[in-house]
PDB file of C-alpha atoms in Angstrom:
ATOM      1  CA  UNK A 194       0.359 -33.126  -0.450  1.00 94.00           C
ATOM      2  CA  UNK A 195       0.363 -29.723  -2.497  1.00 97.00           C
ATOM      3  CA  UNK A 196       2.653 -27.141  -1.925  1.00 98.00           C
ATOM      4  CA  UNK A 197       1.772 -23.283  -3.513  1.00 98.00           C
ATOM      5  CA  UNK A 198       4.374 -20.579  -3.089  1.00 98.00           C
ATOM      6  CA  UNK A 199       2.596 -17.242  -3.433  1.00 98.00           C
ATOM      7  CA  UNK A 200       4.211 -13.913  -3.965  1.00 98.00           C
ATOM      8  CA  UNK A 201       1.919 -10.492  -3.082  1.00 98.00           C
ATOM      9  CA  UNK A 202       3.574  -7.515  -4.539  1.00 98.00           C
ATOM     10  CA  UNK A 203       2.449  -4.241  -4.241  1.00 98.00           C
ATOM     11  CA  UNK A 204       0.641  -2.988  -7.714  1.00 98.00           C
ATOM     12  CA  UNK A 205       2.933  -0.532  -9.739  1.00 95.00           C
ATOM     13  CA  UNK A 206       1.195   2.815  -8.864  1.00 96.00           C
ATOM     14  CA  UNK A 207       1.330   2.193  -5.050  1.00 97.00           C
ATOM     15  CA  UNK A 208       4.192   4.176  -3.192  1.00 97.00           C
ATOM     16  CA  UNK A 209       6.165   1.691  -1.244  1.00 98.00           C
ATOM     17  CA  UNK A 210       8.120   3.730   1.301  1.00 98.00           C
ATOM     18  CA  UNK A 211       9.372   0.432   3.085  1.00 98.00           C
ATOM     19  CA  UNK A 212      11.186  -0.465  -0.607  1.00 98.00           C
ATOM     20  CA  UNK A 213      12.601   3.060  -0.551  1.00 98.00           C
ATOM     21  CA  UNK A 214      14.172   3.089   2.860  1.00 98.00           C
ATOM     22  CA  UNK A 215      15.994  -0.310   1.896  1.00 98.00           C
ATOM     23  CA  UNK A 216      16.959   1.028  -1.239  1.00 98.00           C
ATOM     24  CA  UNK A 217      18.345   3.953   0.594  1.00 98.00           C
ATOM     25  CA  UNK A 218      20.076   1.268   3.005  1.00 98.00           C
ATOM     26  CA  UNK A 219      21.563  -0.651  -0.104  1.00 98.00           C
ATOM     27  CA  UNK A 220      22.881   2.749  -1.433  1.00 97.00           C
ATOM     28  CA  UNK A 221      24.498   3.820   1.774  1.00 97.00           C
ATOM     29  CA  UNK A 222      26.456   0.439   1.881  1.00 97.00           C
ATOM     30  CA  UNK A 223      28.100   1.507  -1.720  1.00 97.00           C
ATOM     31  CA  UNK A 224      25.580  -0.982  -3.927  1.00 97.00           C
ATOM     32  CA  UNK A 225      25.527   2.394  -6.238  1.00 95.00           C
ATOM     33  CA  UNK A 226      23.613   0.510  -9.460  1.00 96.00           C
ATOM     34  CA  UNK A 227      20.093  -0.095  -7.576  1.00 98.00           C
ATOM     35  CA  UNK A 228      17.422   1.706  -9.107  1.00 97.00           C
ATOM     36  CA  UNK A 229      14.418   0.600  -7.432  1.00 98.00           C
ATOM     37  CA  UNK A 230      13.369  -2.208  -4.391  1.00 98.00           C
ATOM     38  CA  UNK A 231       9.648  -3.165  -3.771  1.00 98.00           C
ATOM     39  CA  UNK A 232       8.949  -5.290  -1.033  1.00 98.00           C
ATOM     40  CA  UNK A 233       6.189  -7.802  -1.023  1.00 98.00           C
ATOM     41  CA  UNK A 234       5.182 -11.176   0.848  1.00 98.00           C
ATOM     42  CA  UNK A 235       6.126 -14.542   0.127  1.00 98.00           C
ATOM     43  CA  UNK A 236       3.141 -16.922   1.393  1.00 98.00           C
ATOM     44  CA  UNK A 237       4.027 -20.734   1.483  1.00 98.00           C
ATOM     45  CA  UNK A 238       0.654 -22.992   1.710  1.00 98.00           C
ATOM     46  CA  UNK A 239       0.944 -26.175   2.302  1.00 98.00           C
ATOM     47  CA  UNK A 240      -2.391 -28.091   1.155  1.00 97.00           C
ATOM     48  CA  UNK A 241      -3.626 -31.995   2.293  1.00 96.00           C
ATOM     49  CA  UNK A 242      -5.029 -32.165  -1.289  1.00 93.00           C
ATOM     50  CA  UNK A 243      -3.664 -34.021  -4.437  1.00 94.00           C
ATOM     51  CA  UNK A 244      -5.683 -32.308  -6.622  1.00 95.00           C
ATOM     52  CA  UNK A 245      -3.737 -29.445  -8.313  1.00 96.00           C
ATOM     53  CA  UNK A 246      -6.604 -27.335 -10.550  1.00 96.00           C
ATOM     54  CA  UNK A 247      -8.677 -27.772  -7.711  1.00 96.00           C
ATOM     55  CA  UNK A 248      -6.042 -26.609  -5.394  1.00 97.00           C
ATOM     56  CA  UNK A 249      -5.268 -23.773  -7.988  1.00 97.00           C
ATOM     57  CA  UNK A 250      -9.048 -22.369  -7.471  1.00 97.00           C
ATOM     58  CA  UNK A 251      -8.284 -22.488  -3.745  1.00 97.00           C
ATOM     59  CA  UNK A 252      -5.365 -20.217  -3.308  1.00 98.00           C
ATOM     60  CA  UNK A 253      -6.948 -18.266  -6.127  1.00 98.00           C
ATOM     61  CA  UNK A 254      -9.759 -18.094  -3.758  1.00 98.00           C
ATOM     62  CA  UNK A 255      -7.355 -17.766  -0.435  1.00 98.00           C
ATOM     63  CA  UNK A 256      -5.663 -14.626  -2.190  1.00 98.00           C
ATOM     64  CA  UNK A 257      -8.396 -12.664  -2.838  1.00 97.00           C
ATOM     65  CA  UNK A 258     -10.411 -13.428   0.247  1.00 96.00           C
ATOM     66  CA  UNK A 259      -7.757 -12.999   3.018  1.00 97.00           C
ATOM     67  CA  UNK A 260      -3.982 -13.256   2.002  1.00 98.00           C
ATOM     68  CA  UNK A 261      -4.020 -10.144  -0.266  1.00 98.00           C
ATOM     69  CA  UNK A 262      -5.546  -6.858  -0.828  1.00 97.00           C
ATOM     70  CA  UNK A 263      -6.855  -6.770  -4.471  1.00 96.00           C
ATOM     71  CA  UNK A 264      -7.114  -3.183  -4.099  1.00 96.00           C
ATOM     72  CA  UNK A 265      -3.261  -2.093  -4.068  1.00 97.00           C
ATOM     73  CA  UNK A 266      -1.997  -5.685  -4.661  1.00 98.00           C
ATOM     74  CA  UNK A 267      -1.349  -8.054  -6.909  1.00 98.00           C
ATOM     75  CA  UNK A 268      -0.703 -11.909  -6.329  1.00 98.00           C
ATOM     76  CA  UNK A 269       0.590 -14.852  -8.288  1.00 98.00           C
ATOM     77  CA  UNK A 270       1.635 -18.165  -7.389  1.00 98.00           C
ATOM     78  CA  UNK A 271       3.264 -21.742  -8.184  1.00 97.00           C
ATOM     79  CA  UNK A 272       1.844 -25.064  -7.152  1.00 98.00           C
ATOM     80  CA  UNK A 273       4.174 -28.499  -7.434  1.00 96.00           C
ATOM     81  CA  UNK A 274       3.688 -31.747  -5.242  1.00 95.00           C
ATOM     82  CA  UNK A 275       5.812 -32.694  -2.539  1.00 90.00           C
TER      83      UNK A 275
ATOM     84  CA  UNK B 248      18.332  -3.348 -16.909  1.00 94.00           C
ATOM     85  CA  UNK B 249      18.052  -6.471 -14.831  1.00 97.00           C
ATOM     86  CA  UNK B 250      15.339  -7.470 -12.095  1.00 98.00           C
ATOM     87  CA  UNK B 251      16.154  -9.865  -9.081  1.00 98.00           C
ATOM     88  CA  UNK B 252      12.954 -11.073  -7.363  1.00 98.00           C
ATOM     89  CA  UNK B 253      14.422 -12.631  -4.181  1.00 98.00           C
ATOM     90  CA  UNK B 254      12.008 -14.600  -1.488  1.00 98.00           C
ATOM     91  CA  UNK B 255      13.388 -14.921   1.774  1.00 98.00           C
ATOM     92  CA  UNK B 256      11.651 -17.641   4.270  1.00 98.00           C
ATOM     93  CA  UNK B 257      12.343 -18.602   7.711  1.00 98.00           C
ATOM     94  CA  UNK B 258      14.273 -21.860   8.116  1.00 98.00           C
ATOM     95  CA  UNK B 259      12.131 -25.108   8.674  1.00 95.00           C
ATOM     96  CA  UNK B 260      13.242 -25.193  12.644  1.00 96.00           C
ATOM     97  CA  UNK B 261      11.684 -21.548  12.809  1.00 97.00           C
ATOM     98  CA  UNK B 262       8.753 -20.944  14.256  1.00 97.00           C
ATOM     99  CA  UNK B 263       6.688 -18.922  12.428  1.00 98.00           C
ATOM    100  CA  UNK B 264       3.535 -17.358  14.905  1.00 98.00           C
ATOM    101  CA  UNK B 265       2.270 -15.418  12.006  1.00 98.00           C
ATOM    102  CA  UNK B 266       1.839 -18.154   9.530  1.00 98.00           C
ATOM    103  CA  UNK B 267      -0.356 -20.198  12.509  1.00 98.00           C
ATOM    104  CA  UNK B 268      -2.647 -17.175  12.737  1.00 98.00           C
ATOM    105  CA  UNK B 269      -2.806 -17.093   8.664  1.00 98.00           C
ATOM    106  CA  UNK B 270      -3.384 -21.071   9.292  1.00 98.00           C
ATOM    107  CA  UNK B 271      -6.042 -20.256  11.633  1.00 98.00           C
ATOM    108  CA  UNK B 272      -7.945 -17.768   9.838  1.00 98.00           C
ATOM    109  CA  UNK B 273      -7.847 -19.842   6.727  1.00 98.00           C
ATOM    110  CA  UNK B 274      -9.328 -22.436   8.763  1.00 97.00           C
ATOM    111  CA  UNK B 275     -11.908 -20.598   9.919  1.00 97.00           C
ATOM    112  CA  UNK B 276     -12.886 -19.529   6.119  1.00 97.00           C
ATOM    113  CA  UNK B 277     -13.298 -23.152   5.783  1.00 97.00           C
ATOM    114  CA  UNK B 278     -10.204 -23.918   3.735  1.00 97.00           C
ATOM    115  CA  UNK B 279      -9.886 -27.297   5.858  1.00 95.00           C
ATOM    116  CA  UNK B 280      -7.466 -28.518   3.322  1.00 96.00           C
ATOM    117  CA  UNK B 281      -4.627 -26.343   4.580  1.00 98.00           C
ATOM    118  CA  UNK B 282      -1.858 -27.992   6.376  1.00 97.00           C
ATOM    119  CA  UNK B 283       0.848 -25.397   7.015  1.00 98.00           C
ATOM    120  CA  UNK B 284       1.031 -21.344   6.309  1.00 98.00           C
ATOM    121  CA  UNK B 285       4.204 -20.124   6.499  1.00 98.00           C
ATOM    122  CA  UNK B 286       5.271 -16.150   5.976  1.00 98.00           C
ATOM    123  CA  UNK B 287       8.263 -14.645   3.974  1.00 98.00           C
ATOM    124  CA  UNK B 288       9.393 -12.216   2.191  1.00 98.00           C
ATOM    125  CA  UNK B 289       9.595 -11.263  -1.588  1.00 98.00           C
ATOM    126  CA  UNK B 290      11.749  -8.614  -2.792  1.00 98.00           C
ATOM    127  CA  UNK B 291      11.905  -6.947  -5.958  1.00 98.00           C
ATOM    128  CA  UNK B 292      15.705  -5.023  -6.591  1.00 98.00           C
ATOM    129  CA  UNK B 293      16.151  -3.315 -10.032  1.00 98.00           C
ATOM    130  CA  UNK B 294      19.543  -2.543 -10.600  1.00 97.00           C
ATOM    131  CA  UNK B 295      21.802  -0.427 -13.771  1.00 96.00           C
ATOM    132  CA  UNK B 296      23.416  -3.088 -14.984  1.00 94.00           C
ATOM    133  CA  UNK B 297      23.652  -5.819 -17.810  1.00 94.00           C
ATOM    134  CA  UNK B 298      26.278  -8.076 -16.788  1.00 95.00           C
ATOM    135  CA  UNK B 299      23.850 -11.223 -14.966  1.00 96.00           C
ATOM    136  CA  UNK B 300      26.869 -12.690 -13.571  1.00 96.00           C
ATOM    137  CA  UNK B 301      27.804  -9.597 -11.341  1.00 96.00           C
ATOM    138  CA  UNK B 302      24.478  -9.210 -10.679  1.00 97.00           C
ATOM    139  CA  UNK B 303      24.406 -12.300  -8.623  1.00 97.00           C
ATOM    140  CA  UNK B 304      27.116 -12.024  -6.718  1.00 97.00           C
ATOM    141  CA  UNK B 305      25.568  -8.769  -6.265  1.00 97.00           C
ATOM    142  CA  UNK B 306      22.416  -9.783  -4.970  1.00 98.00           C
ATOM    143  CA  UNK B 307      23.634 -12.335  -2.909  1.00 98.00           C
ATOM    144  CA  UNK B 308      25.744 -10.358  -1.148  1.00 98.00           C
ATOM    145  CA  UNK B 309      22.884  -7.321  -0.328  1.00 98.00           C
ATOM    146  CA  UNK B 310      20.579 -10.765   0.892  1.00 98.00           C
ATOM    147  CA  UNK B 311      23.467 -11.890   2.994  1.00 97.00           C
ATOM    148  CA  UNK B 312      24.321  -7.993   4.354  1.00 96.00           C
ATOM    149  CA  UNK B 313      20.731  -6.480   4.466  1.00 97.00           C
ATOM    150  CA  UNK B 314      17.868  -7.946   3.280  1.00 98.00           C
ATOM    151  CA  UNK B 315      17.846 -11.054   4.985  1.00 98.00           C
ATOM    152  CA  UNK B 316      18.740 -12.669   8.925  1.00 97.00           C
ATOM    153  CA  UNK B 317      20.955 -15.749   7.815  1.00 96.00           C
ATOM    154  CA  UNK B 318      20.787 -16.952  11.282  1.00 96.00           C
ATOM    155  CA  UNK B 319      17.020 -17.557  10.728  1.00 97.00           C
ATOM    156  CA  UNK B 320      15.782 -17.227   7.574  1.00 98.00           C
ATOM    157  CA  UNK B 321      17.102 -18.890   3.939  1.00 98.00           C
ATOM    158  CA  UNK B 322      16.822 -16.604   1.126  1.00 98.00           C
ATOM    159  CA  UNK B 323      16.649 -17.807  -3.519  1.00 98.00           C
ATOM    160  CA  UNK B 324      16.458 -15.261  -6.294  1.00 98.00           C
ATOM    161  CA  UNK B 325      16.481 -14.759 -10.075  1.00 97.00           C
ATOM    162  CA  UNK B 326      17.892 -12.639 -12.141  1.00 98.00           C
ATOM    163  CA  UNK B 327      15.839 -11.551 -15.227  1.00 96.00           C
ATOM    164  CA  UNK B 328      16.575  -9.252 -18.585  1.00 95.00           C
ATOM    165  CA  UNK B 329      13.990  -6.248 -18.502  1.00 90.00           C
TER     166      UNK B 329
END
């Protein structure tokens, strides 16, 4: 069993206004030394596979096909065994 | 300048209807290899500051006032140098 742990963040010139209302939030409740949140998914795939570079090609695959948006997003991700 | 990427996940006794539609639609791409899908949340906090140590205590205490539900979800981070 494979497990990846994929993070989607938005790409660097796409406005994130759901970042900016929590960095708002954090500033109201006196954290006064933010300068910037993004907010971005955290995808944990659990895969019946043993195989990690062929798993690797999978997510790869699973990113760009479904679990991201290449277009404003960008992806990376970890794969370990359980 | 120091950067805190934080992912916050639902606890393992959560259910988690959005990672079984991910699951499904996976499956239906043919990734027949995938076992489990579940959703979270990655956040990205910047903050104007140099001392890591306050930082943490920092960041754990914005995950444990804002940014995460500790009734239902478990939250990690690290703390980086920019």
């Amino acid at each position: 069993m494979l497990e990846a742990k994929i993070n989607i963040t938005l790409k660097k010139t796409i406005a994130d206004p759901q970042g900016l209302t929590v960095k708002h939030a954090l500033e109201s409740l006196n954290y006064k030394e933010v300068q910037e949140v993004r907010m971005g998914k955290h995808v944990t795939v659990r895969l019946d596979s043993a195989d990690v570079e062929k798993a690797k090609k999978s997510i790869d695959a699973m990113c760009r096909q479904l679990l991201s948006n290449p277009i404003i997003e960008d992806y990376s991700f970890e794969i370990k065994e359980l």
